[in-house]
Amino acid sequence: MPDRSTKTTMGTEDMHERKVSVEPQDSHQDAQPRGMFHNIKFFVLCHSLLQLTQLMISGYLKSSISTVEKRFGLSSQISGLLAAFNEVGNVSLILFVSYFGSRVHRPRMIGYGALLVATAGLLMALPHFISEPYSYDHSSSDNRSLDFEASLCLPTAMAPASALSNGSCSSHTEAKHLTMVGIMFAAQTLLGIGGVPIQPFGISYIDDFAHHSNSPLYIGILFGITTMGPGLAYGLGSLMLRLYVDIDRMPEGGINLTPKDPRWVGAWWLGFLISSGLVVLASSPYFFFPREMPKEKHEFHFRRKVLASAASTASKGEDLSSQHEPLKKQAGLAQIAPDLTLVQFIKVFPRVLLRNLRHPIFLLVVLSQVCTSSMVAGMATFLPKFLERQFSITASFANMLLGCLTIPLVIVGIMMGGVLVKRLHLSPVQCSALCLLGSLLCLLFSVPLFFIGCSTHQIAGITQELGAQPGPSLFPGCSEPCSCQSDDFNPVCDTSAYVEYTTPCHAGCTGRVVQEALGKSQVFYTNCSCVAGNGTVPAGSCESACSRLVLPFIVLFSLGAGLASITHTPSFMLILRGVKKEDKTLAVGVQFMLLRVLAWMPSPVIHGSAIDTTCVHWALTCGRRAVCRYYDHDLLRNRFIGLQFFFKSGSLVCFTLVLAILRQQSREASTRTTVKSSELQQL
């Protein structure tokens, strides 16, 4: 049984009685060491690990978005909607969390939310276990030799039945596909709902029971660890996508694919299982923390000012790849909620929203943050896929580049912006100037990106040969005697002419051989009528000459993202200093809501739709358009980078207007001061 002092500390309704009963015990509690679950430092450690693992789950889908598209036949627009769908559950409940923040057992609510997040991760992996094994040759037959035969050039009378059909396209097949996609959308919604209480409740709990001088340090540590989550998510994706998707049910005789093959699908589901297990482990301590714990009595004395300064800037850091912004002030919505009923709370929020939206500085800064967040949301979701397609690299390598270079530079930019604001004691005008400079440099670094890349290589029947007229049919005439299916996909490359064919059949190949070299097997197709001299072609897509350009591209892109992230802390300070004191807590809540609704939700869908418009050859599944097989690389680069450039330009325009308004206000204030001083001198 707990002693009386513990009972008193853990909760009584009357605040005055609680103070009277606790205060006499303070010296006794300080003398005897408390358990670790009554230690705010241990809570900070647990919450750092929980938010780290939570962001791994939310960020992992972005690292495997192109793989999920190939596995389930999704367009980029649908996959972008899937990536953004967790915001639906999050936005719909965040205001109620702000209201109930001080009325519930916060650690337990955090634990329950974390379990929902883990459940969402398991649901995301469920379609793998209830779907059929991945068939990369589009054949419904289990006979492996028949599958290879279906890809070759055979007369119509000799063609296998599986090669003449579009697969088993029944209503059951379509219903099963919709079920798989529906499960993933439900999982994303549950992920957003589960993440609602984790951050605001954790921050407010730390702020309530930590020493007031230690609170910035703890929150700085919290976000310093948390911001590593997206990088770890992309790193985990890099590792998992090197494994074959059906590693748990490999076919007899193995597979003839490598990660460089465009038909390769990695073990996308395995990362969700690992992340969910880590979230469950990180959530378990929260069911043992008390509803309230004794207030921390002691302040750190070693390098106190330096640590507090660094923590105060780090606490404003934002995870740009995740769907959860680390805003300490977001929990401040709950500070006014205890004095209001739920109806009153709902009524007061629209009035404060309208009052803040009429404030020009607040509105312009939030719009600039919306533009920046839209750029970041599109980047985090589709940059790995863009790198795969534009530079012909594997999904694993693309994730490694993003996790090891782009994300760290973004974190450094956030920290640098906070340090500059703190060290130089920047005024609002100087903060807006710093934001303008960061946005301008980011925009300048984006210009060379339009020119770093290569055009789509020649694909027979899809891309037009130089100087040739487009033919009436999809594929060249040399394969007309063959019974080729337009929706089959088993690419081969004529290395002499640097022309790619979608299948050996479309290259007119009638034979197949496998050569073993250095422990690896290489497939070749022979007697190809579309190749000069009825030559031989290797399996797989043609090698791209653009692969060497991926490093200059990602370096410039990452530097631009890092420069853009410098604007985060000074823009946040512009909001805090630009609104009325009584509106600060709700103003940050309004900012949080607008960023969710206007940036994080629509931006992945907008980027995905833009990417879909550059597709030149779609795969067909049961007559419907599925995943894109080939893109126009020049169009893809111009539209993806152009969309990023558009959002960066919008942010630059907003910060320019903010600087102009603040300078005008400063001049007016200086004029008023001069007039008053002259009047006083005359008196």
Coordinates of N, CA, C and O in Angstrom, one line a residue, residues 84-168:
A84 N -0.9 11.1 -46.6 CA -1.4 12.3 -45.9 C -2.6 11.9 -45.1 O -3.1 12.8 -44.3
F85 N -3.1 10.7 -45.2 CA -4.4 10.4 -44.6 C -4.4 10.4 -43.0 O -5.4 10.5 -42.4
N86 N -3.2 10.2 -42.5 CA -3.1 10.2 -41.0 C -3.4 11.6 -40.4 O -3.8 11.7 -39.3
E87 N -3.3 12.6 -41.3 CA -3.6 14.0 -40.8 C -5.1 14.1 -40.5 O -5.6 14.9 -39.7
V88 N -6.0 13.3 -41.2 CA -7.4 13.4 -41.0 C -7.8 13.0 -39.6 O -8.5 13.8 -38.9
G89 N -7.3 11.9 -39.1 CA -7.5 11.5 -37.7 C -6.9 12.5 -36.7 O -7.5 12.8 -35.6
N90 N -5.8 13.0 -37.0 CA -5.1 13.9 -36.1 C -5.8 15.2 -36.0 O -6.0 15.7 -34.8
V91 N -6.1 15.8 -37.1 CA -6.7 17.2 -37.1 C -8.1 17.1 -36.4 O -8.5 18.0 -35.7
S92 N -8.8 16.0 -36.6 CA -10.2 15.9 -36.1 C -10.3 15.9 -34.6 O -11.3 16.2 -34.0
L93 N -9.2 15.5 -33.9 CA -9.2 15.3 -32.5 C -8.3 16.2 -31.7 O -8.3 16.2 -30.5
I94 N -7.4 17.0 -32.4 CA -6.4 17.7 -31.7 C -7.0 18.8 -30.7 O -6.5 19.0 -29.6
L95 N -8.1 19.4 -31.1 CA -8.7 20.4 -30.3 C -9.3 19.8 -29.0 O -9.2 20.4 -27.9
F96 N -9.8 18.6 -29.1 CA -10.4 17.9 -27.9 C -9.3 17.5 -27.0 O -9.4 17.5 -25.8
V97 N -8.1 17.1 -27.5 CA -7.0 16.8 -26.7 C -6.5 18.0 -25.9 O -6.2 18.0 -24.7
S98 N -6.6 19.2 -26.6 CA -6.2 20.4 -25.9 C -7.2 20.7 -24.8 O -6.8 21.3 -23.7
Y99 N -8.4 20.4 -25.0 CA -9.4 20.7 -24.0 C -9.3 19.8 -22.8 O -9.3 20.2 -21.6
F100 N -9.1 18.5 -23.0 CA -9.1 17.5 -22.0 C -7.7 17.3 -21.4 O -7.5 16.4 -20.5
G101 N -6.7 18.1 -21.8 CA -5.4 17.9 -21.4 C -5.1 17.8 -19.9 O -4.3 17.0 -19.4
S102 N -5.8 18.6 -19.1 CA -5.5 18.6 -17.7 C -6.6 17.8 -16.9 O -6.6 17.9 -15.7
R103 N -7.5 17.1 -17.6 CA -8.5 16.4 -16.9 C -8.4 14.9 -16.9 O -9.2 14.2 -16.4
V104 N -7.3 14.4 -17.5 CA -7.1 13.0 -17.7 C -5.8 12.6 -17.1 O -4.9 13.4 -16.7
H105 N -5.6 11.3 -17.0 CA -4.3 10.7 -16.5 C -3.4 10.8 -17.8 O -3.4 9.9 -18.6
R106 N -2.5 11.8 -17.9 CA -1.8 12.0 -19.1 C -0.8 10.9 -19.5 O -0.8 10.5 -20.6
P107 N 0.0 10.3 -18.5 CA 0.8 9.2 -19.0 C 0.1 8.0 -19.5 O 0.5 7.4 -20.5
R108 N -1.0 7.7 -18.9 CA -1.8 6.6 -19.4 C -2.4 6.9 -20.8 O -2.4 6.0 -21.7
M109 N -2.9 8.1 -21.0 CA -3.4 8.4 -22.3 C -2.3 8.4 -23.3 O -2.5 8.0 -24.5
I110 N -1.1 8.8 -23.0 CA 0.0 8.7 -23.9 C 0.3 7.2 -24.2 O 0.5 6.8 -25.4
G111 N 0.2 6.3 -23.2 CA 0.4 4.9 -23.4 C -0.6 4.3 -24.3 O -0.3 3.5 -25.2
Y112 N -1.9 4.7 -24.1 CA -3.0 4.2 -25.0 C -2.8 4.7 -26.4 O -3.0 3.9 -27.4
G113 N -2.4 6.0 -26.5 CA -2.2 6.5 -27.9 C -1.1 5.7 -28.6 O -1.1 5.4 -29.8
A114 N 0.0 5.4 -27.8 CA 1.1 4.7 -28.4 C 0.7 3.3 -28.9 O 1.2 2.8 -29.9
L115 N -0.2 2.7 -28.1 CA -0.6 1.3 -28.5 C -1.5 1.4 -29.8 O -1.4 0.5 -30.6
L116 N -2.2 2.5 -29.9 CA -3.0 2.7 -31.2 C -2.0 2.9 -32.3 O -2.2 2.4 -33.4
V117 N -0.9 3.6 -32.1 CA 0.1 3.8 -33.1 C 0.7 2.4 -33.5 O 0.9 2.1 -34.7
A118 N 1.0 1.6 -32.5 CA 1.6 0.3 -32.8 C 0.6 -0.6 -33.6 O 0.9 -1.3 -34.5
T119 N -0.7 -0.5 -33.2 CA -1.7 -1.2 -33.9 C -1.9 -0.8 -35.3 O -2.0 -1.6 -36.3
A120 N -1.7 0.5 -35.6 CA -1.8 1.1 -36.9 C -0.6 0.5 -37.7 O -0.8 0.2 -38.9
G121 N 0.6 0.4 -37.1 CA 1.7 -0.2 -37.9 C 1.5 -1.6 -38.2 O 1.8 -2.0 -39.4
L122 N 0.9 -2.4 -37.3 CA 0.5 -3.8 -37.7 C -0.5 -3.9 -38.8 O -0.4 -4.8 -39.6
L123 N -1.5 -3.0 -38.7 CA -2.5 -3.0 -39.8 C -1.9 -2.6 -41.1 O -2.3 -3.2 -42.2
M124 N -0.9 -1.7 -41.1 CA -0.2 -1.4 -42.4 C 0.5 -2.6 -43.0 O 0.6 -2.7 -44.2
A125 N 1.0 -3.5 -42.2 CA 1.7 -4.7 -42.7 C 0.7 -5.8 -43.0 O 1.1 -6.8 -43.7
L126 N -0.6 -5.7 -42.5 CA -1.5 -6.8 -42.7 C -1.8 -7.2 -44.2 O -1.9 -8.4 -44.5
P127 N -1.9 -6.2 -45.1 CA -2.1 -6.6 -46.5 C -1.1 -7.6 -47.1 O -1.5 -8.4 -48.0
H128 N 0.1 -7.6 -46.6 CA 1.1 -8.5 -47.1 C 0.7 -10.0 -46.8 O 0.9 -10.9 -47.6
F129 N 0.1 -10.2 -45.6 CA -0.1 -11.5 -45.1 C -1.4 -12.1 -45.7 O -1.6 -13.3 -45.7
I130 N -2.4 -11.2 -46.1 CA -3.6 -11.7 -46.6 C -3.7 -11.7 -48.1 O -4.8 -12.0 -48.7
S131 N -2.7 -11.2 -48.8 CA -2.7 -11.1 -50.2 C -1.9 -12.3 -50.8 O -1.1 -13.0 -50.1
E132 N -2.1 -12.5 -52.1 CA -1.3 -13.6 -52.8 C 0.1 -13.2 -52.9 O 0.5 -12.0 -52.9
P133 N 1.0 -14.1 -53.0 CA 2.4 -13.8 -53.3 C 2.6 -12.9 -54.5 O 1.8 -13.0 -55.4
Y134 N 3.6 -12.1 -54.4 CA 3.9 -11.1 -55.5 C 4.3 -11.9 -56.8 O 5.2 -12.7 -56.8
S135 N 3.6 -11.6 -57.9 CA 3.9 -12.2 -59.2 C 4.5 -11.2 -60.1 O 3.7 -10.3 -60.6
Y136 N 5.8 -11.2 -60.3 CA 6.4 -10.1 -61.0 C 6.4 -10.3 -62.5 O 6.8 -9.4 -63.3
D137 N 5.8 -11.5 -63.0 CA 5.8 -11.7 -64.4 C 4.3 -11.6 -64.9 O 4.1 -12.0 -66.1
H138 N 3.4 -11.2 -64.1 CA 2.0 -11.0 -64.5 C 1.4 -12.3 -65.1 O 0.6 -12.2 -66.0
S139 N 1.8 -13.4 -64.6 CA 1.2 -14.6 -65.0 C 0.5 -15.3 -63.8 O 1.0 -15.3 -62.7
S140 N -0.7 -15.8 -64.1 CA -1.5 -16.4 -63.0 C -1.1 -17.9 -62.8 O -1.6 -18.6 -61.9
S141 N -0.2 -18.4 -63.6 CA 0.2 -19.8 -63.5 C 1.2 -20.0 -62.5 O 2.1 -19.2 -62.2
D142 N 1.2 -21.2 -61.8 CA 2.2 -21.5 -60.9 C 3.4 -22.3 -61.5 O 4.4 -22.6 -60.9
N143 N 3.3 -22.6 -62.8 CA 4.3 -23.3 -63.5 C 5.4 -22.3 -63.9 O 5.1 -21.4 -64.8
R144 N 6.6 -22.4 -63.4 CA 7.6 -21.4 -63.6 C 8.1 -21.4 -65.1 O 8.3 -20.4 -65.7
S145 N 8.1 -22.6 -65.7 CA 8.6 -22.6 -67.1 C 7.5 -22.0 -68.0 O 7.9 -21.4 -69.0
L146 N 6.2 -22.2 -67.7 CA 5.2 -21.5 -68.5 C 5.3 -20.0 -68.3 O 5.0 -19.3 -69.3
D147 N 5.7 -19.5 -67.1 CA 5.8 -18.1 -67.0 C 6.9 -17.5 -67.9 O 6.7 -16.5 -68.5
F148 N 8.0 -18.2 -68.0 CA 9.0 -17.7 -68.9 C 8.6 -17.8 -70.3 O 8.9 -16.9 -71.1
E149 N 7.9 -18.9 -70.7 CA 7.4 -19.1 -72.0 C 6.5 -18.0 -72.4 O 6.5 -17.5 -73.6
A150 N 5.7 -17.5 -71.5 CA 4.7 -16.4 -71.8 C 5.3 -15.1 -72.2 O 4.7 -14.3 -72.8
S151 N 6.6 -14.9 -71.8 CA 7.3 -13.7 -72.1 C 8.0 -13.7 -73.5 O 8.5 -12.7 -73.9
L152 N 8.0 -14.9 -74.1 CA 8.7 -15.0 -75.4 C 7.8 -14.8 -76.6 O 6.6 -14.8 -76.5
C153 N 8.5 -14.7 -77.7 CA 7.7 -14.5 -79.0 C 7.3 -15.8 -79.5 O 8.1 -16.6 -79.9
L154 N 5.9 -16.0 -79.5 CA 5.4 -17.3 -79.9 C 4.2 -17.0 -80.8 O 3.5 -16.0 -80.6
P155 N 4.0 -17.8 -81.9 CA 2.8 -17.5 -82.7 C 1.5 -17.7 -81.8 O 1.5 -18.3 -80.8
T156 N 0.5 -17.1 -82.3 CA -0.8 -17.1 -81.5 C -1.3 -18.5 -81.2 O -1.7 -18.8 -80.1
A157 N -1.2 -19.4 -82.2 CA -1.7 -20.7 -81.9 C -0.9 -21.5 -80.9 O -1.3 -22.4 -80.2
M158 N 0.4 -21.1 -80.7 CA 1.3 -21.8 -79.8 C 1.4 -21.1 -78.4 O 2.0 -21.6 -77.5
A159 N 0.8 -19.9 -78.3 CA 0.9 -19.1 -77.1 C 0.1 -19.8 -75.9 O -1.0 -20.3 -76.1
P160 N 0.7 -19.8 -74.7 CA -0.1 -20.3 -73.6 C -1.3 -19.4 -73.3 O -1.3 -18.3 -73.6
A161 N -2.3 -20.1 -72.7 CA -3.5 -19.3 -72.4 C -3.3 -18.2 -71.5 O -3.9 -17.1 -71.6
S162 N -2.3 -18.3 -70.6 CA -2.1 -17.3 -69.6 C -1.5 -16.0 -70.3 O -1.6 -14.9 -69.8
A163 N -0.9 -16.2 -71.5 CA -0.3 -15.1 -72.2 C -1.3 -14.3 -73.0 O -1.1 -13.2 -73.5
L164 N -2.5 -14.9 -73.2 CA -3.5 -14.3 -74.0 C -4.6 -13.7 -73.2 O -5.6 -13.2 -73.8
S165 N -4.5 -13.7 -71.9 CA -5.5 -13.1 -71.1 C -4.9 -12.0 -70.2 O -3.8 -11.9 -70.2
N166 N -5.8 -11.3 -69.6 CA -5.4 -10.3 -68.7 C -5.4 -10.7 -67.3 O -5.6 -9.9 -66.4
G167 N -5.2 -12.0 -67.1 CA -5.3 -12.5 -65.7 C -6.7 -12.8 -65.3 O -7.7 -12.7 -66.0
S168 N -6.9 -13.2 -64.0 CA -8.2 -13.5 -63.5 C -8.8 -12.2 -63.0 O -8.5 -11.8 -61.9

